[in-house]
Short mmCIF file of C-alpha atoms and ligand atoms in Angstrom, two decimals:
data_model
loop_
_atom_site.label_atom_id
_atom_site.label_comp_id
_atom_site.label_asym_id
_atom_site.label_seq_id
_atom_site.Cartn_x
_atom_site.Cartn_y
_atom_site.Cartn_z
CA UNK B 302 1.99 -17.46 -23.18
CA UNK B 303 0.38 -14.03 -22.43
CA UNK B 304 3.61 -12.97 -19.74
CA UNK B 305 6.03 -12.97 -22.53
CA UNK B 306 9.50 -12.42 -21.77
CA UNK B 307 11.30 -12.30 -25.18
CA UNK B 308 8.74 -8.91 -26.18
CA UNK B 309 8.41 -7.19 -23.07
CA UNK B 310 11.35 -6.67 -20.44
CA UNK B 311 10.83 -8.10 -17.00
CA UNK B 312 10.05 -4.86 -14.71
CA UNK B 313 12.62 -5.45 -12.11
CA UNK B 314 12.52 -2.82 -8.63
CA UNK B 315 15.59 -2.92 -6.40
CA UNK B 316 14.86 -1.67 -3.33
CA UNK B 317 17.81 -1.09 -0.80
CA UNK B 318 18.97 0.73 2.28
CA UNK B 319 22.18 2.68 2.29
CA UNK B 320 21.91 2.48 6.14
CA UNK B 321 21.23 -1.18 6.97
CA UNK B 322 24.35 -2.75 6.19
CA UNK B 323 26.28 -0.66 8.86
CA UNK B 324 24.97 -2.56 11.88
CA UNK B 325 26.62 -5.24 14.42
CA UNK B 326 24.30 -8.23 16.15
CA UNK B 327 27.94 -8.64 18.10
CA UNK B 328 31.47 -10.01 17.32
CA UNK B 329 30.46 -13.67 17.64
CA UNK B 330 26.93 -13.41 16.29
CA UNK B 331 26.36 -15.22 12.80
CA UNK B 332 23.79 -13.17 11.21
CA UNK B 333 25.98 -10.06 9.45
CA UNK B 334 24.38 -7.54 7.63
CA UNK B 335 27.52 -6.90 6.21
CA UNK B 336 26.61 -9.73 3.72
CA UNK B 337 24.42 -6.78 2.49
CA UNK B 338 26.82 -4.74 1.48
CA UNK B 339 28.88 -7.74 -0.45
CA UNK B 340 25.67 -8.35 -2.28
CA UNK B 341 25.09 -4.78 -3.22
CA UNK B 342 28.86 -4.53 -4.50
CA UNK B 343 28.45 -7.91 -6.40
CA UNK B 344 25.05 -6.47 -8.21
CA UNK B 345 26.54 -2.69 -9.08
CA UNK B 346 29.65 -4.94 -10.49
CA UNK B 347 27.92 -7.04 -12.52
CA UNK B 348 26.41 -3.55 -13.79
CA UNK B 349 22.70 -5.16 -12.40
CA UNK B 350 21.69 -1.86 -11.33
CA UNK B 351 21.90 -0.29 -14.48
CA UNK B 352 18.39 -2.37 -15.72
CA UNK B 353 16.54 -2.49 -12.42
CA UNK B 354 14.47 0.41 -11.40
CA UNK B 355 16.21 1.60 -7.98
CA UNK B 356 14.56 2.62 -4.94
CA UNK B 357 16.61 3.90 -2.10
CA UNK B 358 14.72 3.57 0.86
CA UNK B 359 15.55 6.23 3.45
CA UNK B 360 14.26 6.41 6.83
CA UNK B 361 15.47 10.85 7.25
CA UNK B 362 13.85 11.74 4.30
CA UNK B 363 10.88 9.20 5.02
CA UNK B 364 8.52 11.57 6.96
CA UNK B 365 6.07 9.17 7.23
CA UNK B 366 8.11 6.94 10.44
CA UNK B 367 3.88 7.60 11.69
CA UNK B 368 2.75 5.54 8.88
CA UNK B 369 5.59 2.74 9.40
CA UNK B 370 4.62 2.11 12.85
CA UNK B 371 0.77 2.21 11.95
CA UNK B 372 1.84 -0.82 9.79
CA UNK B 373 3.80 -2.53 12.18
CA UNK B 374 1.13 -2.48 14.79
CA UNK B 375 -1.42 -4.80 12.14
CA UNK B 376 1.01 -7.27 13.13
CA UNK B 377 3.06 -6.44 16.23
CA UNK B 378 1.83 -5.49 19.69
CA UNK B 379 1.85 -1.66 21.19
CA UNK B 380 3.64 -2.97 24.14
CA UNK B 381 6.34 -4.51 22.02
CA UNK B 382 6.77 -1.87 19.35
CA UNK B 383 7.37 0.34 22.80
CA UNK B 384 10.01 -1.87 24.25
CA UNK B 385 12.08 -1.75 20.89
CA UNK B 386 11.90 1.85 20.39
CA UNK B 387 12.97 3.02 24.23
CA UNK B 388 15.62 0.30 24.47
CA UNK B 389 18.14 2.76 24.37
CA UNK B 390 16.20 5.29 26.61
CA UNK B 391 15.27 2.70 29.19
CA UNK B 392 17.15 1.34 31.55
CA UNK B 393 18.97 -1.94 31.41
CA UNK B 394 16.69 -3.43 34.19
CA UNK B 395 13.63 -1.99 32.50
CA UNK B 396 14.74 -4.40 29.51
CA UNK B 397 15.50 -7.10 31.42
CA UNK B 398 11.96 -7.57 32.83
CA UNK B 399 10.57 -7.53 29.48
CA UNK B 400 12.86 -9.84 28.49
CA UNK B 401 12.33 -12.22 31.13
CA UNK B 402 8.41 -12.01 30.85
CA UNK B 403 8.61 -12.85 27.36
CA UNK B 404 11.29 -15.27 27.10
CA UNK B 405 13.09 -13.78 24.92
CA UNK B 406 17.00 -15.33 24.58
CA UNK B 407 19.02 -12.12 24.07
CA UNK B 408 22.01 -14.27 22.89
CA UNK B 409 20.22 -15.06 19.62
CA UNK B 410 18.17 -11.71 19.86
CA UNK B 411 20.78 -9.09 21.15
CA UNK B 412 20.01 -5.58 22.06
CA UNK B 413 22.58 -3.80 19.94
CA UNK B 414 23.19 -0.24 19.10
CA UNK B 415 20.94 1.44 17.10
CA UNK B 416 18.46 -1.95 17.18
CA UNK B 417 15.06 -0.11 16.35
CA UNK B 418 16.57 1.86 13.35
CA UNK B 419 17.94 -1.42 11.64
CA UNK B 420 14.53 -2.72 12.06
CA UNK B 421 12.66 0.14 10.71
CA UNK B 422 15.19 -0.07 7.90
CA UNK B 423 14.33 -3.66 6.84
CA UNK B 424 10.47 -3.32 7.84
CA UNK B 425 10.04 -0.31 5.16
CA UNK B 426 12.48 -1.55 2.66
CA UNK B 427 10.20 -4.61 2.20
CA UNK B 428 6.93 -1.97 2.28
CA UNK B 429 8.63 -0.34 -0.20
CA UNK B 430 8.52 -3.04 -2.45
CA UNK B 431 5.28 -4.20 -1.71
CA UNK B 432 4.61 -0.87 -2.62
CA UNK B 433 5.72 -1.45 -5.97
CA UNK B 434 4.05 -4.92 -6.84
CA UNK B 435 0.55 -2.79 -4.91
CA UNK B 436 0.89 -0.21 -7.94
CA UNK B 437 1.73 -2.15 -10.71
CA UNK B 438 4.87 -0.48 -11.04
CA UNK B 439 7.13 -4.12 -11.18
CA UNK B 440 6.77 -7.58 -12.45
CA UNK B 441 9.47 -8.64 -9.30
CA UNK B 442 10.60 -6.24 -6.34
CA UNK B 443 13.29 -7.24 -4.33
CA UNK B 444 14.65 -6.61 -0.53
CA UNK B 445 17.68 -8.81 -0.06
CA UNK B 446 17.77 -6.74 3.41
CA UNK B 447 14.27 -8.25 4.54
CA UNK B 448 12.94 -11.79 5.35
CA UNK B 449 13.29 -12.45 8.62
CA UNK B 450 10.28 -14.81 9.28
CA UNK B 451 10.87 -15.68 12.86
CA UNK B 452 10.10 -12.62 14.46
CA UNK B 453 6.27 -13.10 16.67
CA UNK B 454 3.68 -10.69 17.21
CA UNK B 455 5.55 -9.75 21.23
CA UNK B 456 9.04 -11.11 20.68
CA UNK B 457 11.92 -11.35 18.32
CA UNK B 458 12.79 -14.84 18.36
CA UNK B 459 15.95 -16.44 15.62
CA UNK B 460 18.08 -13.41 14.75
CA UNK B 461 14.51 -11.60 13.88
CA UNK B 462 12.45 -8.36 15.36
CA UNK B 463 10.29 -7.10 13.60
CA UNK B 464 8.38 -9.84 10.92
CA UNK B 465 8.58 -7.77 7.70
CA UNK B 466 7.22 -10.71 5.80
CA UNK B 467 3.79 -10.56 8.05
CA UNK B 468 3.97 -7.03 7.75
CA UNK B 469 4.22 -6.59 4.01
CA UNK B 470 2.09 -9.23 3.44
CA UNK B 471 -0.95 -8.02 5.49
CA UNK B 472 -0.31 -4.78 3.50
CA UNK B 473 -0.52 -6.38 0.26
CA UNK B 474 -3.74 -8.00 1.49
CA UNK B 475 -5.47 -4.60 0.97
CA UNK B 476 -5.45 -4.91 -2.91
CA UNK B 477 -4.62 -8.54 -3.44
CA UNK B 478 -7.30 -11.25 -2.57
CA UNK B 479 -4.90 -14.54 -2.31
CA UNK B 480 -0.81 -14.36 -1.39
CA UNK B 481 1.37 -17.45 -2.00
CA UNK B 482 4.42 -17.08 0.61
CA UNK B 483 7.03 -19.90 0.07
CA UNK B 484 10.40 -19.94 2.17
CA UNK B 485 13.67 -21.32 0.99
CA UNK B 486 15.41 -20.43 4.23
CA UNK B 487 17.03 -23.81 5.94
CA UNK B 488 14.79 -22.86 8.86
CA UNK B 489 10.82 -22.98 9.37
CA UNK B 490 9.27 -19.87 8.56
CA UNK B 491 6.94 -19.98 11.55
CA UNK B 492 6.44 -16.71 12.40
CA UNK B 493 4.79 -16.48 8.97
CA UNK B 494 3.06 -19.94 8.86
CA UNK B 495 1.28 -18.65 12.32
CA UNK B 496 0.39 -15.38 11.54
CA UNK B 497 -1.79 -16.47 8.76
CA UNK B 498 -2.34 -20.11 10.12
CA UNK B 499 -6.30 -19.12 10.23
CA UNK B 500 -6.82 -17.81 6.58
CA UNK B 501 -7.50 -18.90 3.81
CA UNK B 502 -5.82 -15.13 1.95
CA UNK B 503 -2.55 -16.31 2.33
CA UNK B 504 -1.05 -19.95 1.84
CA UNK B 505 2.25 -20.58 3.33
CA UNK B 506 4.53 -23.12 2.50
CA UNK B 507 8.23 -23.59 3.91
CA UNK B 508 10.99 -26.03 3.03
CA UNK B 509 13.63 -26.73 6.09
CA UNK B 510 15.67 -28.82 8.01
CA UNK B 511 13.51 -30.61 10.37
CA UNK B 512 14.58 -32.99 13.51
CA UNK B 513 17.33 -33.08 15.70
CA UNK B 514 16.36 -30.39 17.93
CA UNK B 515 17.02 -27.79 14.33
CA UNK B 516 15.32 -24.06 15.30
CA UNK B 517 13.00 -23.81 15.77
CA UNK B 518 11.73 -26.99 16.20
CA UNK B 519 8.39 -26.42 14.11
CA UNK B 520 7.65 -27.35 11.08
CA UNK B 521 6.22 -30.86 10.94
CA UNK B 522 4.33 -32.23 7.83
CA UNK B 523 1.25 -32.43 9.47
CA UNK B 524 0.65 -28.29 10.20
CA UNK B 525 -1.59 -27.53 7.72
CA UNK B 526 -3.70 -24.78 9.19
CA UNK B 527 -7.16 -24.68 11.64
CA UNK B 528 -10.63 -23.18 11.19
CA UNK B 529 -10.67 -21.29 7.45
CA UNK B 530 -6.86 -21.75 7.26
CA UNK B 531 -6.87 -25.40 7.60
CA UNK B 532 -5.04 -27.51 4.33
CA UNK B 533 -3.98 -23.28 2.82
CA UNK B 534 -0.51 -24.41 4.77
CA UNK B 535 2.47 -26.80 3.71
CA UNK B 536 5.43 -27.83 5.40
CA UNK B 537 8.47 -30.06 3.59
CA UNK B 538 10.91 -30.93 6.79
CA UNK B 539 13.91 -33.02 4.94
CA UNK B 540 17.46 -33.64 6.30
CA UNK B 541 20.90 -33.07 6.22
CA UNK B 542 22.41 -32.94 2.99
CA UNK B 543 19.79 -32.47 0.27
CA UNK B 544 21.70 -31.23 -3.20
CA UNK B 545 20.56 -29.29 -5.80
CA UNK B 546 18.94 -31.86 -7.99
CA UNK B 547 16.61 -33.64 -5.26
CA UNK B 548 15.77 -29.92 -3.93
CA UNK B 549 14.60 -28.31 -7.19
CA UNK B 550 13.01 -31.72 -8.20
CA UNK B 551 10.98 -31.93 -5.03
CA UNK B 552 10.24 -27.76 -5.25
CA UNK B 553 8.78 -27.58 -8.99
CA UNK B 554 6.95 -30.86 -8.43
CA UNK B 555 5.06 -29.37 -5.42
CA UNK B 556 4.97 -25.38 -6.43
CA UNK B 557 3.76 -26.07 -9.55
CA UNK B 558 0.17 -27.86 -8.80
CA UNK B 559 -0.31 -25.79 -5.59
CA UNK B 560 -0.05 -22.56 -7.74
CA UNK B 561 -2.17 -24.31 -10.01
CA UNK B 562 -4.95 -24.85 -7.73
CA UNK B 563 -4.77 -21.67 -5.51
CA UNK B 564 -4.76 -19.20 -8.33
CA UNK B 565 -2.38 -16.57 -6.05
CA UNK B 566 -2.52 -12.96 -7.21
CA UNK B 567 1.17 -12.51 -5.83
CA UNK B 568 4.17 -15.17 -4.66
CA UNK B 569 6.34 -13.55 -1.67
CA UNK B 570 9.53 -15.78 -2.02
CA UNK B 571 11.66 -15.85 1.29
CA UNK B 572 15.68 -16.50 -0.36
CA UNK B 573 17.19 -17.81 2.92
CA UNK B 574 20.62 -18.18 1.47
CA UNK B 575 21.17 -20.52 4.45
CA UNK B 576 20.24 -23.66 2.50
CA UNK B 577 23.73 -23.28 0.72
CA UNK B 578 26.64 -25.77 0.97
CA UNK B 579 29.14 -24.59 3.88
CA UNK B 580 26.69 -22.55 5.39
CA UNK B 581 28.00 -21.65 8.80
CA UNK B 582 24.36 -22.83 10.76
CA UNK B 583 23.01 -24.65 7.40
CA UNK B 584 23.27 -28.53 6.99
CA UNK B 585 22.19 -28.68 2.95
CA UNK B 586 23.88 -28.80 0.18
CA UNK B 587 22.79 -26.47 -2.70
CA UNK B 588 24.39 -24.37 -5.14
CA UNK B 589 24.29 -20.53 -5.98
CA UNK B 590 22.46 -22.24 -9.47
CA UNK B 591 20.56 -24.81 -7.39
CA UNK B 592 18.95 -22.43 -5.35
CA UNK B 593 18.64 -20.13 -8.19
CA UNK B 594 16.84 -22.67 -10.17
CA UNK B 595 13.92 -22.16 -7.60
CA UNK B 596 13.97 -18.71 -8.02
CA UNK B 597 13.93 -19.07 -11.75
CA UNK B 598 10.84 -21.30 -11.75
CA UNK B 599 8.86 -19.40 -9.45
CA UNK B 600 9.00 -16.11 -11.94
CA UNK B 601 8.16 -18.72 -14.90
CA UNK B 602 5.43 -18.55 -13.02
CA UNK B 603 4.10 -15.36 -14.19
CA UNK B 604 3.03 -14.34 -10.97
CA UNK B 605 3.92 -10.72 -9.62
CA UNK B 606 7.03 -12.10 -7.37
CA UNK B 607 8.36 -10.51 -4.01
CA UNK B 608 11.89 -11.64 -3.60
CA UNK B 609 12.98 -11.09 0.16
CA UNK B 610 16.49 -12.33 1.78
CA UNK B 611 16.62 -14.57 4.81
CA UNK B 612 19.43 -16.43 6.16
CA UNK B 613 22.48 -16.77 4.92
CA UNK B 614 25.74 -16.82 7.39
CA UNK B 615 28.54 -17.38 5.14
CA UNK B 616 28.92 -13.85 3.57
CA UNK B 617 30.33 -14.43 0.05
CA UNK B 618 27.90 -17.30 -0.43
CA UNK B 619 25.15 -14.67 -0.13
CA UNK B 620 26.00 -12.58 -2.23
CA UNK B 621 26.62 -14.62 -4.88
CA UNK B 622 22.96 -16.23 -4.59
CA UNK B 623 21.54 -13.24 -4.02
CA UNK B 624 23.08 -11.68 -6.94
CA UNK B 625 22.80 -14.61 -9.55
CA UNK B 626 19.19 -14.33 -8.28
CA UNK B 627 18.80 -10.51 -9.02
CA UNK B 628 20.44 -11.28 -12.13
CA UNK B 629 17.57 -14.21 -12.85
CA UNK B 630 14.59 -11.66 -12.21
CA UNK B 631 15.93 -9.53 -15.18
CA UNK B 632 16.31 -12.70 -17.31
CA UNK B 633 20.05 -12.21 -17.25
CA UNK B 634 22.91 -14.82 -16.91
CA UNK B 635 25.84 -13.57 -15.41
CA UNK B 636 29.21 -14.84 -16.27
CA UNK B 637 30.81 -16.80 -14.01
CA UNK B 638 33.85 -14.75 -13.30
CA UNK B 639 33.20 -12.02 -10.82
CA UNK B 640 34.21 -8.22 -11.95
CA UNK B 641 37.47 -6.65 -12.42
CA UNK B 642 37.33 -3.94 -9.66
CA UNK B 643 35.31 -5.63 -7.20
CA UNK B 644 35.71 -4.44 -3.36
CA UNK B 645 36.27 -7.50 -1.02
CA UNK B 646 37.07 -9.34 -4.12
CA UNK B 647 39.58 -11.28 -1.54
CA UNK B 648 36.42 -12.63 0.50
CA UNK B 649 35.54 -14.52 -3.02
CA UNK B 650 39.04 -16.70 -3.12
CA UNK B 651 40.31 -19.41 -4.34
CA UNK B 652 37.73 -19.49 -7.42
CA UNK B 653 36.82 -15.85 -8.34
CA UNK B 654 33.69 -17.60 -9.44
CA UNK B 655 29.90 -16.97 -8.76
CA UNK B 656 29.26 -20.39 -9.40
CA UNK B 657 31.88 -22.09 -7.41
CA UNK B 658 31.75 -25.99 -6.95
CA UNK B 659 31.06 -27.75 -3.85
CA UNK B 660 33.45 -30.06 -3.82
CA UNK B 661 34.18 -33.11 -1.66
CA UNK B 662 34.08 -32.22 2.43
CA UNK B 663 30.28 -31.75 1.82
CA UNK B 664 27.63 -33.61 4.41
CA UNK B 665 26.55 -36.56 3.33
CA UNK B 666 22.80 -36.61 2.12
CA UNK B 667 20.38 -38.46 4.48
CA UNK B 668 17.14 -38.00 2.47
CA UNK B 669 16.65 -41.34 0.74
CA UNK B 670 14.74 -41.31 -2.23
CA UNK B 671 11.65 -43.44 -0.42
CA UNK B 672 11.43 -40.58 2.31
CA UNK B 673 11.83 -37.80 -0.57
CA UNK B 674 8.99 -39.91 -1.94
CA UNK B 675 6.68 -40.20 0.44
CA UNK B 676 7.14 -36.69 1.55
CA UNK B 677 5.97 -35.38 -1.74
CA UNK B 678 3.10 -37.97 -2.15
CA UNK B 679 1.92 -36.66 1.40
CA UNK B 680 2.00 -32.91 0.22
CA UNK B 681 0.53 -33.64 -3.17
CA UNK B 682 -2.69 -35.62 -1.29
CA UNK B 683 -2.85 -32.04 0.61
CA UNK B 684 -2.82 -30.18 -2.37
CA UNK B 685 -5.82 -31.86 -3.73
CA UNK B 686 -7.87 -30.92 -0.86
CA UNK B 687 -7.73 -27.39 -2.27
CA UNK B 688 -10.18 -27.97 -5.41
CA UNK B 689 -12.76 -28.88 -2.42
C1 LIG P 1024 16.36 -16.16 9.46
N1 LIG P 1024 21.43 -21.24 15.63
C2 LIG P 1024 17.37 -17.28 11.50
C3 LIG P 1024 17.95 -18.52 12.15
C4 LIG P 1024 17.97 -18.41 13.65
C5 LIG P 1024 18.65 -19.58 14.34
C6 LIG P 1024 20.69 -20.52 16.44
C7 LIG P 1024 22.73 -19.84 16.76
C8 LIG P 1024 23.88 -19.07 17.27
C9 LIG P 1024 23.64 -17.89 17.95
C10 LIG P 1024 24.72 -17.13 18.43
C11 LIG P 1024 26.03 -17.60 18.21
C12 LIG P 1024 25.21 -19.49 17.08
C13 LIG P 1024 26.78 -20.97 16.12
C14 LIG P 1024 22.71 -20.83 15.80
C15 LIG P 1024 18.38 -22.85 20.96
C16 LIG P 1024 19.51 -21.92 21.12
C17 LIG P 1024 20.92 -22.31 20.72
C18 LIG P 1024 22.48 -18.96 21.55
C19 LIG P 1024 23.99 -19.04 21.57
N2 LIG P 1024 26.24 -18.76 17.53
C20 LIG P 1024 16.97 -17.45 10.03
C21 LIG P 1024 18.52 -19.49 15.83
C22 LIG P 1024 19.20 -20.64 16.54
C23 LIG P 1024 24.54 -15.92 19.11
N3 LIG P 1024 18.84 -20.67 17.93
O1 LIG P 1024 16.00 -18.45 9.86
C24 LIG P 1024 25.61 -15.19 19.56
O2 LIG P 1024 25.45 -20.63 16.40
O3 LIG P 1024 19.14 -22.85 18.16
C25 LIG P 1024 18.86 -21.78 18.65
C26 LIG P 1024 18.51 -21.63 20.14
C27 LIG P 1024 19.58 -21.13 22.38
C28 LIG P 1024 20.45 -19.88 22.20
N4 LIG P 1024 21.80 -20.22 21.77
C29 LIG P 1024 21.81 -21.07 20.56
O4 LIG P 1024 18.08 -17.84 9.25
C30 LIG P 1024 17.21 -14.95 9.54
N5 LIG P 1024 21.46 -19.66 17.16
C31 LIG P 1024 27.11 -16.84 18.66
C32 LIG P 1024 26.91 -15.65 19.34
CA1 LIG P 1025 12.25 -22.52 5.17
ZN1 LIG P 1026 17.65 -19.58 8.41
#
């Protein structure tokens, strides 16, 4: 093997935002970027940062907020990249109306303070490490502050504004002929899956929880992409319940002939952490390893690896993926007991442990192994229409 890890070190980027983790969605919202900053305290204990290279991302000293918006608008609209930046300058009617016309449901999508800062924090922490993985300068870059893949081209839409992942990606597409995006998120990536649903550059591939009225409703197996995009899309809608062993099993089994046949040049992995047991909106059952073990396949890969966050809405469950995971990219296994002097280290009771178990008030699992198995005989079929 040519991408070997035992003579060279993995070249790990960390890119973060001192900034991001500061804002409110609202009291009763789920989506907290204050799992960011548990994250970023569980990495710097572990001592993580020590062997990544570390990019602060800084929107003052960034000069370039011309540049940012340039990018944006590939994906996003004038009129909507207008409507988040005056929000606070407009008046509340002013909103309203664009609201309305768009349908946009300011519950899950609130206008909070400060609103188009936290997005241009995200959006150009995840151009930053595109950045990275454009210039050779990292085997894996990671934004645990990006990922939110429901955001459309005139509306936020899920908890999500501005759609980084589009954003990056069409970026990327400058210098890299074929993209792989797969999303781990409990919910369809569809902002992602239709922004590219006509190519044949990027292939998109999502795993979720589909039926039941689940958000966003999309998903289906049979979306596979139109015109030059058509069969360069997968979807893999399973139920309630799925555990670690079914998941991975499922994941390598279809990841590994699809990157096989498409040849990518890059993998963007979306890390929804929202796939976790107890997850406050998620209904599956993995662990911090479970879902790691899909992380750790996809950079056995050998392909230069994006690693974006997601979901995720139980806070110390977050950061304990998304560290174990950060710890994974720089072939490191951390040990299970979480550092002396950690902040919040209260958040992490009973167990103290990065690896805690499930144990027994899980859901029970409703994929039975005949649906698991159809499922991935369906995707495989669509697989081999790739070779022609
Ligand atoms: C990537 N589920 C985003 C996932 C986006 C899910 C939804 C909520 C929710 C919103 C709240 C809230 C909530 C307990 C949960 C059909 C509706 C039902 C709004 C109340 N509590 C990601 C989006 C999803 C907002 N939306 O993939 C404020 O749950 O199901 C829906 C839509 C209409 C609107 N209402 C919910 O993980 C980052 N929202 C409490 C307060
Ligand atoms: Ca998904
Ligand atoms: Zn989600």
């Amino acid at each position: 093997e040519l991408n070997n890890n035992l003579t060279h070190k993995t070249r790990v980027s960390y890119h973060r935002n001192a900034d991001t983790i500061n804002y409110h969605y609202g009291p009763f919202h789920p989506m907290k970027p204050f799992r960011l900053r548990l994250t970023d305290h569980l990495i710097t204990g572990y001592g993580l940062h020590n062997v990544m290279d570390l990019y602060e991302v800084d929107l003052e000293q960034n000069n370039n907020i011309n540049l940012l918006e340039n990018k944006i608008l590939k994906f996003h609209s004038k009129e909507y990249l207008t409507f988040l930046k005056n929000l606070n300058d407009n008046s509340d009617q002013e909103n309203k109306k664009y609201l309305i016309k768009n349908d946009i449901d300011d519950n899950d999508c609130p206008i909070f303070h400060g609103l188009y800062r936290y997005c241009l924090n995200y959006t150009s922490t995840t151009l930053s490490a595109i950045e990275s993985i454009k210039q050779n300068k990292s085997d894996i870059a990671i934004n645990w502050s990006g990922g939110l893949h429901h955001a459309k081209k005139f509306k936020p839409s899920g908890f999500c504004y501005l759609n980084d992942i589009v954003i990056g990606i069409l970026d990327l597409l400058k210098t890299h002929a074929r993209i792989l995006y797969i999303d781990i998120d409990i919910h369809h990536g569809d902002g992602v899956q239709e922004a590219f649903y006509l190519t044949d550059r990027v292939f998109t591939i999502s795993f979720h929880k589909y039926g039941g009225y689940f958000f966003p409703m999309t998903g289906a197996l049979q979306e596979t992409g139109v015109e030059k995009g058509k069969n360069y899309c997968l979807n893999v809608p399973l139920m309630d319940g799925i555990k670690d062993f079914e998941y991975t099993q499922l994941f390598k089994s279809i990841i590994s002939p699809l990157v096989e046949s498409y040849n990518p040049e890059c993998i963007v992995l979306q890390c929804g952490a929202d796939s976790l047991g107890y997850d406050r909106l998620g209904t599956f059952n993995l662990t911090v390893k479970g879902h790691g073990e899909c992380v750790k396949f996809v950079k056995s890969l050998g392909v230069p690896l994006v690693l974006l966050g997601g979901g995720g809405y139980t806070p110390p469950n977050v950061s304990r993926a998304w560290c174990y995971e950060t710890g994974i990219a720089n072939d490191l296994i951390l040990r299970e007991k979480l550092p002396e002097n950690l902040p919040f280290k209260k958040y992490y009771s009973p167990d103290y442990s990065l690896y805690p178990e499930l144990g027994d008030s899980i859901l029970t699992d409703l994929n039975s192994k005949t649906f698991l198995n159809d499922t991935r005989i369906r995707l495989l079929e669509q697989i081999r229409y790739l070779q022609g």
